[in-house]
mmCIF file of C-alpha atoms in Angstrom:
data_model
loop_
_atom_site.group_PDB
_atom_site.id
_atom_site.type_symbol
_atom_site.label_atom_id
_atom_site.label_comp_id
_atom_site.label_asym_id
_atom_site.label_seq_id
_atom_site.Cartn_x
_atom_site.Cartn_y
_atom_site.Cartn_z
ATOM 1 C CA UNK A 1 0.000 0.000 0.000
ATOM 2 C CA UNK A 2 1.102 3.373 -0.975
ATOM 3 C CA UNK A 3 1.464 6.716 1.388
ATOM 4 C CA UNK A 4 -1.147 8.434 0.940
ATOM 5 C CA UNK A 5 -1.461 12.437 1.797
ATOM 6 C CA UNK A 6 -3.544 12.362 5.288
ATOM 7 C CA UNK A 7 -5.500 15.901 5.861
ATOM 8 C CA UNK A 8 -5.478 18.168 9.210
ATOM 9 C CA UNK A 9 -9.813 18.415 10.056
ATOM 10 C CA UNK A 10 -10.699 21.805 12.161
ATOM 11 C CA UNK A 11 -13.890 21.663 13.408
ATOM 12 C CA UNK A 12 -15.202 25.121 14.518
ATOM 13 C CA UNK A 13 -18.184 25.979 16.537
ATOM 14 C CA UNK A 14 -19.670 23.101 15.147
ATOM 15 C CA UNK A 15 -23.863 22.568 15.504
ATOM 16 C CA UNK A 16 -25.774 20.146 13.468
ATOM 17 C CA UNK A 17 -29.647 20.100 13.872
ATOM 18 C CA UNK A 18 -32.319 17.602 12.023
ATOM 19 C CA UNK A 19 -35.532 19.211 11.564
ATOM 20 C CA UNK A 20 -37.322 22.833 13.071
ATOM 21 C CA UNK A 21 -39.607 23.843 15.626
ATOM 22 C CA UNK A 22 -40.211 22.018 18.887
ATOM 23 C CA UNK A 23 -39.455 18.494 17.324
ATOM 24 C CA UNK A 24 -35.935 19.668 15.777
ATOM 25 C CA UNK A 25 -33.009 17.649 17.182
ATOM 26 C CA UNK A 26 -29.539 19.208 17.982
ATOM 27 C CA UNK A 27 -27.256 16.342 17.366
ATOM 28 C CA UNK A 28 -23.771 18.353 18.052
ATOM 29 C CA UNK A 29 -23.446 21.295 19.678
ATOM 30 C CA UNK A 30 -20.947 23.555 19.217
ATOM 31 C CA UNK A 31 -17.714 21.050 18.661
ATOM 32 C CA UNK A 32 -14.409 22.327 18.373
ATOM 33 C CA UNK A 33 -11.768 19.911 16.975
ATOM 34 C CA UNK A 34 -8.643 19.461 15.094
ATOM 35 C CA UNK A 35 -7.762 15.913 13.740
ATOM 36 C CA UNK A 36 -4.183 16.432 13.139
ATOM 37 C CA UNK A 37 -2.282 14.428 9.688
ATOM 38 C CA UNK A 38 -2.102 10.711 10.603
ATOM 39 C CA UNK A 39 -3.556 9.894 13.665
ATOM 40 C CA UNK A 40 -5.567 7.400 15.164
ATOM 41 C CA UNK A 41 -8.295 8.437 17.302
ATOM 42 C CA UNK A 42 -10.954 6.836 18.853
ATOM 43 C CA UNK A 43 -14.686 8.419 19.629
ATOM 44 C CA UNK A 44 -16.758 6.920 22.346
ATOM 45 C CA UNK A 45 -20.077 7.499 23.962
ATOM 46 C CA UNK A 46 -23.949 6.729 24.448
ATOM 47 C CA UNK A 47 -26.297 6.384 21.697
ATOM 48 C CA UNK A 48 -27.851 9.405 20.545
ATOM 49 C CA UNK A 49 -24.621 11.544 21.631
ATOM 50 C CA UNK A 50 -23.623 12.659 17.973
ATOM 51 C CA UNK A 51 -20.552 10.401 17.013
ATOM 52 C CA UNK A 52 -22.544 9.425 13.771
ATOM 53 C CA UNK A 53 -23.039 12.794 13.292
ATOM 54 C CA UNK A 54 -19.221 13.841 13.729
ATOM 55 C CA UNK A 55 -18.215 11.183 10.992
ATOM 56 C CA UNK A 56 -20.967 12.256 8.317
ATOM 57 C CA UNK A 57 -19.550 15.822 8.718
ATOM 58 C CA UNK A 58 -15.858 14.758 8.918
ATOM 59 C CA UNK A 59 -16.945 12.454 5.709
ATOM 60 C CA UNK A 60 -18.390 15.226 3.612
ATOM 61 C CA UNK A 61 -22.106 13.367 3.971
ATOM 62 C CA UNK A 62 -23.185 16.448 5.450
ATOM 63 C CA UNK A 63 -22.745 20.270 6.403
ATOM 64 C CA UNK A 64 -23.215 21.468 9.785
ATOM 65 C CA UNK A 65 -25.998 24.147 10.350
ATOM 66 C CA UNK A 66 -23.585 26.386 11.870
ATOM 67 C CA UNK A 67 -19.759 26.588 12.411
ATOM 68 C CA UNK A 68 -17.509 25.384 10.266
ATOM 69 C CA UNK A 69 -15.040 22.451 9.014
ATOM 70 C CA UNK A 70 -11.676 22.680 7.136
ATOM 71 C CA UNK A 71 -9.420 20.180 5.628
ATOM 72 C CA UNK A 72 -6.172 21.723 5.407
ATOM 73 C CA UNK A 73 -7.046 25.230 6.197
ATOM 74 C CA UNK A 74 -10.017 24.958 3.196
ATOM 75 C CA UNK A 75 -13.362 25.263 4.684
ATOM 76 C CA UNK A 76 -15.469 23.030 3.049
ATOM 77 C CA UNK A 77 -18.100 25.154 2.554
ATOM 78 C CA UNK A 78 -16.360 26.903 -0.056
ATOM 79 C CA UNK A 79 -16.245 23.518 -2.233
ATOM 80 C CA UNK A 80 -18.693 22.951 -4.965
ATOM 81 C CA UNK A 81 -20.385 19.909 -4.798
ATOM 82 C CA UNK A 82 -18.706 17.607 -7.508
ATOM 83 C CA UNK A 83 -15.658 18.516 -5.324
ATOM 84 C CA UNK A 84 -17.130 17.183 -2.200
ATOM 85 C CA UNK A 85 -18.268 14.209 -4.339
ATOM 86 C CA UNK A 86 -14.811 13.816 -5.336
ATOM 87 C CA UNK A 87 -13.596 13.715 -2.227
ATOM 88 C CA UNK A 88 -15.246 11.667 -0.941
ATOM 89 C CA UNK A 89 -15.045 9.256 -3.617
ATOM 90 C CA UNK A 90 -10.905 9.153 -3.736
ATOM 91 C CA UNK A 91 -9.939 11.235 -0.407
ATOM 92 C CA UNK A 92 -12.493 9.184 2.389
ATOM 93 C CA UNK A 93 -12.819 5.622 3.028
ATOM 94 C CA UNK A 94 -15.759 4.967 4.366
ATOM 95 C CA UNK A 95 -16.180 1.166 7.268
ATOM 96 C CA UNK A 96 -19.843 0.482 8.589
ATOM 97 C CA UNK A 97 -21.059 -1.693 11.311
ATOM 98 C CA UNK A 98 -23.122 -3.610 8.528
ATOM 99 C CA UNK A 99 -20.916 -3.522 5.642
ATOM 100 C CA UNK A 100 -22.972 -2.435 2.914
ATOM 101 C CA UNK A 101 -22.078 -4.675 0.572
ATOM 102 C CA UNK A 102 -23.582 -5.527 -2.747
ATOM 103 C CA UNK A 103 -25.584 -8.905 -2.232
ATOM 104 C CA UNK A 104 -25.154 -8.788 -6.324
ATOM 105 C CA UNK A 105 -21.518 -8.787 -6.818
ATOM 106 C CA UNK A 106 -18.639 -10.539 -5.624
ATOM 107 C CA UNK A 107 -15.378 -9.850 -2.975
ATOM 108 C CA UNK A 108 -13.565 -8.686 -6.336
ATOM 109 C CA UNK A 109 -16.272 -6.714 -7.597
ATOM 110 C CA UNK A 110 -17.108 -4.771 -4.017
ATOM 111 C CA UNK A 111 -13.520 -3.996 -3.595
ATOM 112 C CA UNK A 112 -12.946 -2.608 -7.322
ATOM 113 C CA UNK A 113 -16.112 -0.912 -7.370
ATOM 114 C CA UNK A 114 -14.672 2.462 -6.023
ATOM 115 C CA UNK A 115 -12.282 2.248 -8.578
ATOM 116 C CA UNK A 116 -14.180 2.137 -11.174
ATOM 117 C CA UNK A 117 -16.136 5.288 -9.935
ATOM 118 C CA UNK A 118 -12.810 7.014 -10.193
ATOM 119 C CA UNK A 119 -12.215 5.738 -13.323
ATOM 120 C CA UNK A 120 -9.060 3.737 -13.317
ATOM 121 C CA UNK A 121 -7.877 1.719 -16.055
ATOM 122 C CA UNK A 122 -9.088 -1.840 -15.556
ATOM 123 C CA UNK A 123 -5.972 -3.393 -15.344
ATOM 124 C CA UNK A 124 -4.879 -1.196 -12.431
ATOM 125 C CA UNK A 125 -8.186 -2.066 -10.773
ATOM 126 C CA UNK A 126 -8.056 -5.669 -11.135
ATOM 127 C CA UNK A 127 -3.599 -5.186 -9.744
ATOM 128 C CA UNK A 128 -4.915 -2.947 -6.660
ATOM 129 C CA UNK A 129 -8.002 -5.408 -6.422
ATOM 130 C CA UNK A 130 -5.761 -8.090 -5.793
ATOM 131 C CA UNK A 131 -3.242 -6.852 -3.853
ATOM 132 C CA UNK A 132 -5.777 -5.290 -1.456
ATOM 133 C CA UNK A 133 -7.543 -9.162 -1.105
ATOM 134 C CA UNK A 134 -4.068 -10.636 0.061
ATOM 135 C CA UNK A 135 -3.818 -8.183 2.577
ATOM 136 C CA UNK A 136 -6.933 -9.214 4.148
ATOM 137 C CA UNK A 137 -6.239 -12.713 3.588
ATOM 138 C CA UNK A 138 -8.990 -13.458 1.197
ATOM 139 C CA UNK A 139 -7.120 -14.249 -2.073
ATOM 140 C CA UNK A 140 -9.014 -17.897 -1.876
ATOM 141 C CA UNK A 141 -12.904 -15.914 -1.359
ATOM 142 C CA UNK A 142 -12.228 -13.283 -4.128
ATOM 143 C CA UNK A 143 -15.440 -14.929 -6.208
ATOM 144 C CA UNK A 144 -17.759 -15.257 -3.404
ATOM 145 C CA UNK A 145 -20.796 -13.262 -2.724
ATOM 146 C CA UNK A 146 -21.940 -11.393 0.491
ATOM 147 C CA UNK A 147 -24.021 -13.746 1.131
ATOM 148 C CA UNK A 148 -21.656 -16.846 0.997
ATOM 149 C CA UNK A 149 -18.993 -14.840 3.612
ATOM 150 C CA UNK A 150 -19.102 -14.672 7.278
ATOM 151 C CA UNK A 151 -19.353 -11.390 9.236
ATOM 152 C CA UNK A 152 -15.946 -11.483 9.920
ATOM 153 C CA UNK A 153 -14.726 -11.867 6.293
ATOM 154 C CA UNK A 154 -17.601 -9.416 4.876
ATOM 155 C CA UNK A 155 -15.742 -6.847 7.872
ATOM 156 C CA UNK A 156 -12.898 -7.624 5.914
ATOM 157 C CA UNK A 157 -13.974 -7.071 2.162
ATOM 158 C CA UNK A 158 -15.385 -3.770 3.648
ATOM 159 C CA UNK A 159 -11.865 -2.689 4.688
ATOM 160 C CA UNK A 160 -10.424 -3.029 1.504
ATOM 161 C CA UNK A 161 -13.048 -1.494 -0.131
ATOM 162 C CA UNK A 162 -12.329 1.771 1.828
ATOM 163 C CA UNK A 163 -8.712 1.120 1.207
ATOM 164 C CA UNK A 164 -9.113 1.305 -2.537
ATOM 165 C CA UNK A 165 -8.898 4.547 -3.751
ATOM 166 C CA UNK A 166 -5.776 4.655 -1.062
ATOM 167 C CA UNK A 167 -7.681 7.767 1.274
ATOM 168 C CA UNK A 168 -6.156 9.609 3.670
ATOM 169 C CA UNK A 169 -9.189 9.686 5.701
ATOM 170 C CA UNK A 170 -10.502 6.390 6.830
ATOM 171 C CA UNK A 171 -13.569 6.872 9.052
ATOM 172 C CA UNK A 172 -15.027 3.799 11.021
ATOM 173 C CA UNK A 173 -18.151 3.561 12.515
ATOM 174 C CA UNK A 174 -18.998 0.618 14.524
ATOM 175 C CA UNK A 175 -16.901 -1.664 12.229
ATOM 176 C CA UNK A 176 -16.726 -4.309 14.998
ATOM 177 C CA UNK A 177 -20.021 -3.807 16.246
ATOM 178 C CA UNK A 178 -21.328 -6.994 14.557
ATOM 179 C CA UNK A 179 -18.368 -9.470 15.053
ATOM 180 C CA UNK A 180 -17.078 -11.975 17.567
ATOM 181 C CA UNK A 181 -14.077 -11.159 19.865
ATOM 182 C CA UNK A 182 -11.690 -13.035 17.604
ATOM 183 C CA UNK A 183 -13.068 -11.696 14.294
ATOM 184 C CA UNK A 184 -12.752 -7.494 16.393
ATOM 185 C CA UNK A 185 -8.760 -8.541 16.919
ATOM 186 C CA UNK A 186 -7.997 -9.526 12.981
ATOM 187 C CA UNK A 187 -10.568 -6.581 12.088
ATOM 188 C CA UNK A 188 -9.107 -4.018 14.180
ATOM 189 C CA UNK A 189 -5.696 -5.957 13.510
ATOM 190 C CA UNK A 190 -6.137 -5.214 9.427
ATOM 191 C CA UNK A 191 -7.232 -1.177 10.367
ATOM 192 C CA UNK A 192 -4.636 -0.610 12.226
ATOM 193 C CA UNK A 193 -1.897 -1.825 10.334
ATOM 194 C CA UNK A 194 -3.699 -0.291 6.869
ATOM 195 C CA UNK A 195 -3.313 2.844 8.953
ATOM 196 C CA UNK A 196 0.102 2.646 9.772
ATOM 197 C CA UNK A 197 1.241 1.666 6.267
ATOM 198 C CA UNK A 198 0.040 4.442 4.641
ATOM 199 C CA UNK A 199 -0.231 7.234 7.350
ATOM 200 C CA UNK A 200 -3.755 8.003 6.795
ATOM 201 C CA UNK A 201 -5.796 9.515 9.556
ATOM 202 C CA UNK A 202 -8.325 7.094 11.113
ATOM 203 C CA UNK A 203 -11.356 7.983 13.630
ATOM 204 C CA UNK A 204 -12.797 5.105 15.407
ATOM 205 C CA UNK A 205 -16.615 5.449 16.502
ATOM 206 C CA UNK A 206 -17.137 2.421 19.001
ATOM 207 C CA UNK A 207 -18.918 1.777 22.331
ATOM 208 C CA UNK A 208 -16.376 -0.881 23.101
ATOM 209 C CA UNK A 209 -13.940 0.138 25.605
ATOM 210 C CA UNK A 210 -11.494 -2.249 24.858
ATOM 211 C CA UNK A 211 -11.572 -1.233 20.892
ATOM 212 C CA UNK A 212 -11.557 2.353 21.702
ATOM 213 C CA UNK A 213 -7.868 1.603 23.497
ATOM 214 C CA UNK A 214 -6.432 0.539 20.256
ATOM 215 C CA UNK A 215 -6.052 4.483 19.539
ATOM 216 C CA UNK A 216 -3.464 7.013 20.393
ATOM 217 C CA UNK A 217 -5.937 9.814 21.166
ATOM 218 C CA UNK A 218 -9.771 9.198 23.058
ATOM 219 C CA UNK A 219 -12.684 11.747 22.549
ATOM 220 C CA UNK A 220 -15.502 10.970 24.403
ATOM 221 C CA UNK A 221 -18.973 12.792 23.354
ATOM 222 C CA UNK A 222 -22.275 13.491 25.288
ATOM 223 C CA UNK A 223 -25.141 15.342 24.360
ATOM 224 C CA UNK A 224 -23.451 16.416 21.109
ATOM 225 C CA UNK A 225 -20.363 17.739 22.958
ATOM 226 C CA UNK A 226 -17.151 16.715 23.449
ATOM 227 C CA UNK A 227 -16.742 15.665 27.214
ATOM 228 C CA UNK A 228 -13.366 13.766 27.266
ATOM 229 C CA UNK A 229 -9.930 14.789 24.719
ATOM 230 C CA UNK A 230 -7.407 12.639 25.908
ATOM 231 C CA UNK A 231 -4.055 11.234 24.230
ATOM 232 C CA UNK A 232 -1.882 8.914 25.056
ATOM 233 C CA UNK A 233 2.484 10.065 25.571
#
């Protein structure tokens, strides 16, 4: 895997509310962060406390109601949208708690499907395709479907997925939140080391104390606030 060019995040006065009126929802209010180049940070706290939130902003899913975000001093708001898309597309990878998959196409297929969205050549797809299967030990499942994998190996397809497009953001949410203890170690085993080998920053969303640990830095988030910024010498 290749170094890959990992942004600084500033997160300024950040609020994010769903809906208006009496029924409107703040789900963070008024975060301040930096995610510096390259680090590994974990995010932990109740349900309903805003770390999905965090990620879809960090992730260019969304735009806060007020405040703002930067990635390297460039407030997104300034970006037009097919540059956001872009972004997104070659600059985030993106690991979910239920893998997302498509039931329709195989290991191969999932993994090279960002790829092809960014329009590389086919034979560099079907190189990077294979190279990214060996590192997550599933040369031997490359035709298999979805639904012929376990959790653990889906977890694992989903990884290098993300890893495609070689991001400098990768943003977790809840990727072990399905699996088995042994299946979270070679999970968090494969993240860890993808982040490491290329340098890319990676924020963890988990309830799991023991998964949250794996990182260098710990937020910790209530009532769409940080509570809790601690890093580790």
């Amino acid at each position: 895997m290749t170094t890959v060019r990992a942004p600084t995040i500033e997160l300024r006065g950040v609020r994010k509310t769903y809906g208006t009126g009496p029924g409107a929802v703040r789900a963070l209010d008024g975060v301040d962060l930096r995610f510096e180049s390259g680090e590994f940070v974990s995010v932990e706290g109740p349900s309903g406390c805003g770390k999905t939130t965090l990620l879809n902003l960090v992730g260019l899913l969304d735009q806060p109601t007020e405040g703002s975000i930067a990635f390297d001093s460039t407030p997104v708001a300034r970006l037009p949208e097919r540059e956001r898309a872009r972004r997104r597309l070659t600059g985030v990878g993106f690991i979910f708690q239920r893998f997302y998959l498509l039931p329709t196409l195989t290991a191969a297929e999932n993994i090279a499907l960002p790829m092809r969205g960014a329009g590389r050549p086919a034979a560099e797809r079907s190189a990077r395709t294979a190279e990214l299967l060996a590192s997550v030990g599933l040369t031997d499942r490359k035709d298999a479907r979805p639904h012929q994998l376990s959790g653990g190996e889906e977890q694992r397809v989903a990884i290098a997925r993300a890893l495609a497009n070689d991001p400098g953001l990768l943003l977790a949410d809840e990727p072990t939140g399905e699996l088995d203890r042994a299946n979270t170690e070679v999970v968090l085993d494969l993240l860890v080391a993808a982040q490491q080998r290329t340098g890319a920053t990676l924020v963890l969303v988990t309830h799991n104390p023991a998964v949250a640990r794996r990182a260098r830095r710990h937020l910790t988030m209530a009532d769409g606030r940080v509570v809790g910024d601690v890093r580790e010498a």
